[in-house]
Amino acid sequence: MTAGGRSRLLALIPYDTAVTMADLVRTSGLSRPTLADMLHRLQAEGAVLCEPAVASGGRGRPAQRWRRRPPQGMFAALAFSRDSVRVRVANADDGALAECEETLDVALNAMGALDAGHRLLHECLTTLDSAVESLTSLTLGLPCPVGDGDQPQPRGILPDWVGFRPVEWLRDRLPDVRITVENDANLAAVGEITEGAGRGCRDLVYVKLAPGIGSALVVGGRLYRGAAGYAGEIGHVQINEMGHPCVCGARGCLAMELYIAARHSTGGKGGLLALNELFRRCDAGDTAAGRVLGRIGELLGEQLGALANMIDPERVVVSTADVPPHPAVLAGMRDGIRRTALPAVGDLPVIPSPLGIRAEPLGGIALARGALRGVV
């Protein structure tokens, strides 16, 4: 059994539920004899557990069920947005769990943000009566692309983080902890797949409207990051070549055009505040606000329709952070998708996230545990 084959098989076996040989034959593409040999080798080294066979009431021998041996220790997620940090610490099965958060200027104070995250991490460990030595793995989530070698690409998004190396900063303070860094939308997509609207889904588009536009792709059950970590940057698709300048250096990017539309409609308020204000006005019966929300959804949906033609996802999950996405936005997105997608994929389900911003630390814990069935 090669190291690559071992890793690929382990990625298909979950920690929290057991799977049968038939399940693994279907998902791995391996023959039953080859799979049986690999499973028994993994069992001998203690990597997987074989649960007692349970009769199903039908004919034939009861099927054995397999699951991965749970990881040991504590796992943590530090999930940063542009204006807050959320910390979650848990053991392998959430039997011990602590969470805390703090509002602060992340974009303009990298050192202060990491200091706050490090302090909140220790507060969570203290709440659980656990020493820092019990921490096995930590995921750092940032609202910017992450390139090769776990290097954030914050230019134009997090000004004070340019040239700063947050992973090294954390490793100096947590030398025995495995630390990885991931884009915030990718973390949220993992959170939705493990505990939210993406459960059971192997091909998913996640969209986050807060305060710009973040998105993530899960293709074939795996996060798709792209060659340089920039996959999913739908907010920087140009929709108006004569539009407003964007922080990325281009003009008329989708995120900037939506921002301007929301800002003009709310008398100068911007970002998430503008969206929340539009939601409130629409609910109060303001038909103009409803039209603006519908148009925002349509513009986004048109780009998602083009994306659906290329990757054919099962669903789109939409989050607006601290409040559920408004039905007017979701309806506009569905209309936009139907306008640009092939008929075969034009009825793509668009589903509101039940988790909101909580999906990010949840996804961070899942990645820290390595507990996903290939979604890494």
Coordinates of C-alpha atoms in Angstrom, one line a residue:
M1 CA 0.0 0.0 0.0
T2 CA 1.5 3.3 -1.1
A3 CA 1.5 6.4 1.1
G4 CA -0.7 8.1 -1.4
G5 CA -3.2 5.2 -1.6
R6 CA -3.3 5.1 2.2
S7 CA -4.1 8.8 2.5
R8 CA -6.8 8.7 -0.2
L9 CA -8.5 5.8 1.5
L10 CA -8.3 7.3 4.9
A11 CA -9.9 10.5 3.5
L12 CA -13.0 8.5 2.6
I13 CA -13.5 7.0 6.0
P14 CA -15.1 9.4 8.5
Y15 CA -14.5 9.6 12.3
D16 CA -18.1 10.2 13.4
T17 CA -20.0 7.6 11.4
A18 CA -19.2 4.1 10.1
V19 CA -19.2 3.1 6.4
T20 CA -19.6 -0.3 4.8
M21 CA -17.3 -2.0 2.3
A22 CA -19.9 -1.4 -0.4
D23 CA -19.8 2.4 0.4
L24 CA -16.0 2.4 0.1
V25 CA -16.0 0.4 -3.1
R26 CA -18.4 3.0 -4.6
T27 CA -16.4 6.0 -3.4
S28 CA -12.9 4.8 -3.9
G29 CA -13.2 2.9 -7.2
L30 CA -11.1 0.1 -5.8
S31 CA -11.9 -3.6 -6.1
R32 CA -13.3 -5.4 -3.1
P33 CA -10.2 -7.6 -2.6
T34 CA -7.8 -4.7 -2.8
L35 CA -10.0 -2.6 -0.5
A36 CA -10.3 -5.5 2.0
D37 CA -6.5 -5.9 2.1
M38 CA -5.9 -2.2 2.6
L39 CA -8.5 -1.9 5.4
H40 CA -7.1 -4.8 7.3
R41 CA -3.6 -3.3 7.1
L42 CA -5.0 0.0 8.4
Q43 CA -6.8 -1.9 11.2
A44 CA -3.5 -3.6 12.1
E45 CA -1.7 -0.3 12.5
G46 CA -4.6 1.2 14.5
A47 CA -5.7 3.8 12.0
V48 CA -9.2 2.4 11.5
L49 CA -11.7 0.5 13.6
C50 CA -14.0 -2.2 12.5
E51 CA -17.4 -2.2 14.2
P52 CA -19.3 -5.4 14.9
A53 CA -21.5 -6.5 12.0
V54 CA -25.2 -5.9 12.6
A55 CA -27.8 -8.0 10.8
S56 CA -30.1 -5.9 8.6
G57 CA -32.9 -8.4 8.4
G58 CA -32.1 -9.3 4.8
R59 CA -30.3 -12.3 3.3
G60 CA -26.5 -12.7 3.4
R61 CA -23.9 -12.0 5.9
P62 CA -24.2 -8.8 8.0
A63 CA -22.0 -6.0 6.6
Q64 CA -18.9 -4.9 8.6
R65 CA -18.7 -1.2 9.2
W66 CA -15.5 0.9 9.3
R67 CA -14.6 4.2 10.8
R68 CA -11.4 6.1 11.5
R69 CA -9.9 6.1 15.0
P70 CA -10.7 9.5 16.5
P71 CA -7.8 11.9 16.9
Q72 CA -6.6 12.8 20.3
G73 CA -6.1 16.2 22.0
M74 CA -7.8 19.5 21.5
F75 CA -8.4 21.4 18.3
A76 CA -8.8 25.1 17.6
A77 CA -9.9 27.6 15.0
L78 CA -9.1 31.3 14.9
A79 CA -11.5 32.7 12.3
F80 CA -10.8 36.4 11.4
S81 CA -13.2 38.7 9.5
R82 CA -12.3 42.3 8.7
D83 CA -13.7 43.5 12.0
S84 CA -13.7 40.5 14.4
V85 CA -12.1 37.3 15.6
R86 CA -14.0 34.2 16.6
V87 CA -12.2 31.4 18.4
R88 CA -13.5 27.8 18.9
V89 CA -11.8 25.0 20.8
A90 CA -13.1 21.5 20.9
N91 CA -11.9 17.9 21.5
A92 CA -12.4 15.1 18.9
D93 CA -16.2 14.7 19.5
D94 CA -17.3 18.1 20.8
G95 CA -17.7 16.6 24.2
A96 CA -15.6 19.6 25.4
L97 CA -16.3 22.8 23.6
A98 CA -15.6 26.5 24.2
E99 CA -16.2 29.6 22.0
C100 CA -15.5 33.3 22.3
E101 CA -15.3 36.3 20.0
E102 CA -14.2 39.9 20.0
T103 CA -14.8 42.9 17.7
L104 CA -11.7 44.7 16.6
D105 CA -10.1 46.3 13.5
V106 CA -8.4 43.3 11.9
A107 CA -7.6 44.9 8.5
L108 CA -5.5 47.7 10.0
N109 CA -3.9 46.0 13.0
A110 CA -2.4 42.7 12.3
M111 CA -0.4 42.4 15.5
G112 CA -3.3 43.5 17.7
A113 CA -5.7 41.0 15.9
L114 CA -3.3 38.1 16.4
D115 CA -2.7 39.1 20.0
A116 CA -6.4 39.1 20.6
G117 CA -6.9 35.7 19.0
H118 CA -4.0 34.2 21.0
R119 CA -5.5 35.6 24.2
L120 CA -9.0 34.3 23.4
L121 CA -7.5 30.9 22.6
H122 CA -6.0 30.7 26.1
E123 CA -9.3 31.8 27.6
C124 CA -11.1 29.0 25.8
L125 CA -8.5 26.4 27.0
T126 CA -8.8 27.8 30.5
T127 CA -12.6 27.4 30.3
L128 CA -12.1 23.7 29.4
D129 CA -9.5 23.3 32.1
S130 CA -7.0 22.3 29.4
A131 CA -3.4 23.2 29.1
V132 CA -2.0 24.7 25.9
E133 CA 0.1 21.5 25.7
S134 CA -3.1 19.6 25.0
L135 CA -3.6 21.6 21.8
T136 CA -2.9 19.3 18.8
S137 CA -3.9 21.4 15.7
L138 CA -5.1 24.9 14.9
T139 CA -6.6 26.4 11.8
L140 CA -6.2 30.1 11.1
G141 CA -8.9 31.7 8.9
L142 CA -8.3 35.0 7.1
P143 CA -10.5 37.1 4.7
C144 CA -8.1 37.0 1.9
P145 CA -6.7 34.4 -0.6
V146 CA -4.1 32.0 0.7
G147 CA -1.4 30.9 -1.7
D148 CA 1.2 28.1 -1.8
G149 CA 3.0 27.4 1.5
D150 CA 0.2 28.8 3.7
Q151 CA 1.0 32.3 2.7
P152 CA -1.9 34.8 2.9
Q153 CA -2.2 37.3 0.0
P154 CA -3.7 40.3 1.8
R155 CA -2.8 43.1 -0.6
G156 CA -5.8 45.4 -1.2
I157 CA -7.8 43.6 1.5
L158 CA -5.9 43.6 4.8
P159 CA -3.4 46.5 4.5
D160 CA -1.6 45.9 7.8
W161 CA -1.0 42.3 7.0
V162 CA 1.1 42.9 3.8
G163 CA 4.5 41.4 4.5
F164 CA 3.4 39.9 7.8
R165 CA 3.7 36.2 8.4
P166 CA 0.9 35.2 10.8
V167 CA 1.7 31.4 10.7
E168 CA 5.3 32.0 11.9
W169 CA 4.0 34.4 14.5
L170 CA 1.7 31.7 15.9
R171 CA 4.3 29.0 15.7
D172 CA 6.6 31.0 17.8
R173 CA 4.0 31.0 20.5
L174 CA 2.6 27.5 19.9
P175 CA 5.7 25.5 18.8
D176 CA 4.2 22.1 19.3
V177 CA 0.9 22.8 17.5
R178 CA 0.2 22.0 13.8
I179 CA -0.9 25.3 12.3
T180 CA -2.5 25.8 8.9
V181 CA -4.1 28.9 7.3
E182 CA -7.2 29.0 5.1
N183 CA -9.4 31.5 3.4
D184 CA -12.5 32.4 5.4
A185 CA -15.0 31.4 2.7
N186 CA -13.3 28.0 2.3
L187 CA -13.6 27.5 6.0
A188 CA -17.3 28.4 5.8
A189 CA -17.9 26.0 2.9
V190 CA -16.4 23.2 5.0
G191 CA -18.6 24.2 8.0
E192 CA -21.7 24.1 5.7
I193 CA -20.7 20.6 4.4
T194 CA -20.1 19.2 7.9
E195 CA -22.9 20.9 9.9
G196 CA -25.0 23.1 7.6
A197 CA -26.8 23.4 4.3
G198 CA -24.2 21.5 2.4
R199 CA -24.5 18.1 4.3
G200 CA -24.4 15.2 1.9
C201 CA -23.2 17.5 -1.0
R202 CA -20.1 16.7 -3.0
D203 CA -20.3 19.7 -5.5
L204 CA -21.1 23.0 -3.9
V205 CA -20.7 26.7 -4.4
Y206 CA -20.7 28.8 -1.2
V207 CA -21.3 32.6 -1.4
K208 CA -20.7 35.0 1.5
L209 CA -22.1 38.6 1.3
A210 CA -20.3 40.3 4.2
P211 CA -19.1 42.9 3.6
G212 CA -17.8 42.2 0.1
I213 CA -18.3 38.9 -1.8
G214 CA -16.5 35.8 -0.8
S215 CA -17.0 32.4 -2.4
A216 CA -15.7 28.9 -2.2
L217 CA -15.9 25.8 -4.4
V218 CA -16.2 22.2 -3.4
V219 CA -15.8 19.9 -6.4
G220 CA -16.0 16.1 -6.1
G221 CA -16.1 16.3 -2.3
R222 CA -12.9 18.4 -2.1
L223 CA -12.2 22.1 -1.6
Y224 CA -11.0 23.5 -4.9
R225 CA -8.4 26.2 -4.2
G226 CA -6.9 26.5 -7.7
A227 CA -3.2 26.7 -8.7
A228 CA -2.4 29.8 -6.6
G229 CA -5.2 29.8 -4.0
Y230 CA -7.5 32.3 -5.9
A231 CA -10.3 29.9 -6.9
G232 CA -13.7 31.2 -6.1
E233 CA -13.0 35.0 -6.4
I234 CA -16.3 35.6 -8.1
G235 CA -16.4 39.1 -6.6
H236 CA -13.7 40.2 -9.0
V237 CA -15.4 39.1 -12.2
Q238 CA -15.7 42.3 -14.3
I239 CA -19.3 43.1 -15.2
N240 CA -18.8 46.8 -16.2
E241 CA -15.6 47.7 -18.0
M242 CA -16.4 51.4 -17.3
G243 CA -17.4 50.8 -13.7
H244 CA -15.9 52.0 -10.4
P245 CA -12.2 51.2 -9.6
C246 CA -11.8 48.1 -7.4
V247 CA -9.2 47.4 -4.7
C248 CA -7.9 44.6 -7.0
G249 CA -6.8 47.2 -9.6
A250 CA -9.5 46.5 -12.2
R251 CA -12.8 48.4 -12.9
G252 CA -16.4 47.3 -12.6
C253 CA -15.8 44.2 -10.5
L254 CA -19.0 42.5 -9.3
A255 CA -18.3 43.1 -5.6
M256 CA -17.6 46.9 -6.2
E257 CA -20.7 47.3 -8.4
L258 CA -22.9 45.6 -5.8
Y259 CA -21.3 47.7 -3.1
I260 CA -22.0 50.9 -4.9
A261 CA -25.6 49.9 -5.7
A262 CA -26.3 49.2 -2.0
R263 CA -24.5 52.3 -0.9
H264 CA -26.5 54.6 -3.2
S265 CA -29.7 53.0 -2.1
T266 CA -29.0 53.6 1.6
G267 CA -27.8 57.2 1.6
G268 CA -24.1 56.5 1.9
K269 CA -24.0 53.4 4.1
G270 CA -21.7 50.7 2.8
G271 CA -20.9 47.0 3.0
L272 CA -22.8 44.8 5.5
L273 CA -24.5 47.8 7.0
A274 CA -26.1 48.7 3.7
L275 CA -27.3 45.2 3.1
N276 CA -28.9 45.0 6.6
E277 CA -30.5 48.3 6.1
L278 CA -32.0 47.2 2.7
F279 CA -33.3 44.0 4.4
R280 CA -35.0 46.1 7.1
R281 CA -36.5 48.5 4.6
C282 CA -37.8 45.7 2.3
D283 CA -39.4 44.0 5.3
A284 CA -41.0 47.3 6.2
G285 CA -42.7 47.4 2.8
D286 CA -40.2 49.6 0.9
T287 CA -40.6 48.3 -2.7
A288 CA -37.6 50.3 -3.9
A289 CA -35.4 48.4 -1.5
G290 CA -36.9 45.2 -2.7
R291 CA -36.0 46.0 -6.3
V292 CA -32.4 46.9 -5.3
L293 CA -32.1 43.6 -3.4
G294 CA -33.5 41.7 -6.4
R295 CA -31.1 43.4 -8.8
I296 CA -28.1 42.6 -6.5
G297 CA -29.2 39.0 -6.5
E298 CA -29.7 39.0 -10.3
L299 CA -26.2 40.4 -11.0
L300 CA -24.6 37.7 -8.7
G301 CA -26.8 35.0 -10.1
E302 CA -25.8 35.7 -13.7
Q303 CA -22.2 35.0 -12.7
L304 CA -23.2 31.9 -10.8
G305 CA -25.1 30.7 -13.8
A306 CA -22.0 30.9 -15.9
L307 CA -20.1 29.1 -13.2
A308 CA -22.8 26.4 -13.1
N309 CA -22.2 25.7 -16.8
M310 CA -18.6 24.8 -16.0
I311 CA -18.7 22.8 -12.8
D312 CA -22.4 21.7 -12.5
P313 CA -22.8 22.1 -8.7
E314 CA -25.6 20.4 -6.7
R315 CA -26.5 23.6 -4.9
V316 CA -25.5 27.2 -3.9
V317 CA -25.3 28.1 -0.2
V318 CA -25.6 31.8 0.6
S319 CA -24.6 33.5 3.8
T320 CA -24.9 37.2 4.9
A321 CA -23.0 36.6 8.2
D322 CA -25.0 37.8 11.2
V323 CA -28.5 37.8 9.6
P324 CA -30.1 35.3 7.1
P325 CA -30.0 36.3 3.4
H326 CA -33.2 38.1 2.4
P327 CA -35.7 36.2 0.2
A328 CA -35.5 39.0 -2.4
V329 CA -31.8 38.4 -2.8
L330 CA -32.2 34.7 -3.1
A331 CA -35.1 35.1 -5.6
G332 CA -32.9 37.5 -7.7
M333 CA -30.1 35.0 -7.7
R334 CA -32.3 32.2 -8.9
D335 CA -33.5 34.5 -11.8
G336 CA -30.0 35.4 -12.7
I337 CA -28.9 31.8 -12.7
R338 CA -31.7 30.8 -15.0
R339 CA -30.8 33.7 -17.4
T340 CA -27.2 32.5 -18.0
A341 CA -27.2 28.8 -17.2
L342 CA -27.9 26.0 -19.5
P343 CA -31.5 24.7 -19.1
A344 CA -30.2 21.4 -17.6
V345 CA -28.6 23.3 -14.6
G346 CA -30.8 26.4 -14.6
D347 CA -32.9 25.2 -11.7
L348 CA -29.8 25.1 -9.4
P349 CA -31.0 25.2 -5.8
V350 CA -30.0 28.4 -3.9
I351 CA -30.2 27.7 -0.2
P352 CA -29.8 30.2 2.7
S353 CA -27.1 29.2 5.2
P354 CA -28.4 28.1 8.6
L355 CA -25.0 28.8 10.2
G356 CA -24.1 32.3 9.0
I357 CA -20.7 33.5 10.3
R358 CA -20.5 30.4 12.7
A359 CA -19.7 28.3 9.7
E360 CA -16.2 29.6 9.6
P361 CA -15.0 28.4 13.1
L362 CA -16.9 25.2 12.6
G363 CA -15.1 24.6 9.3
G364 CA -11.8 25.5 11.0
I365 CA -12.3 22.8 13.7
A366 CA -13.2 20.2 11.0
L367 CA -10.0 21.0 9.1
A368 CA -7.9 21.0 12.3
R369 CA -9.2 17.5 13.1
G370 CA -8.6 16.3 9.6
A371 CA -12.0 14.7 10.1
L372 CA -13.4 15.4 6.6
R373 CA -14.0 12.7 4.0
G374 CA -11.6 14.2 1.5
V375 CA -12.7 17.8 1.9
V376 CA -9.2 19.2 2.6

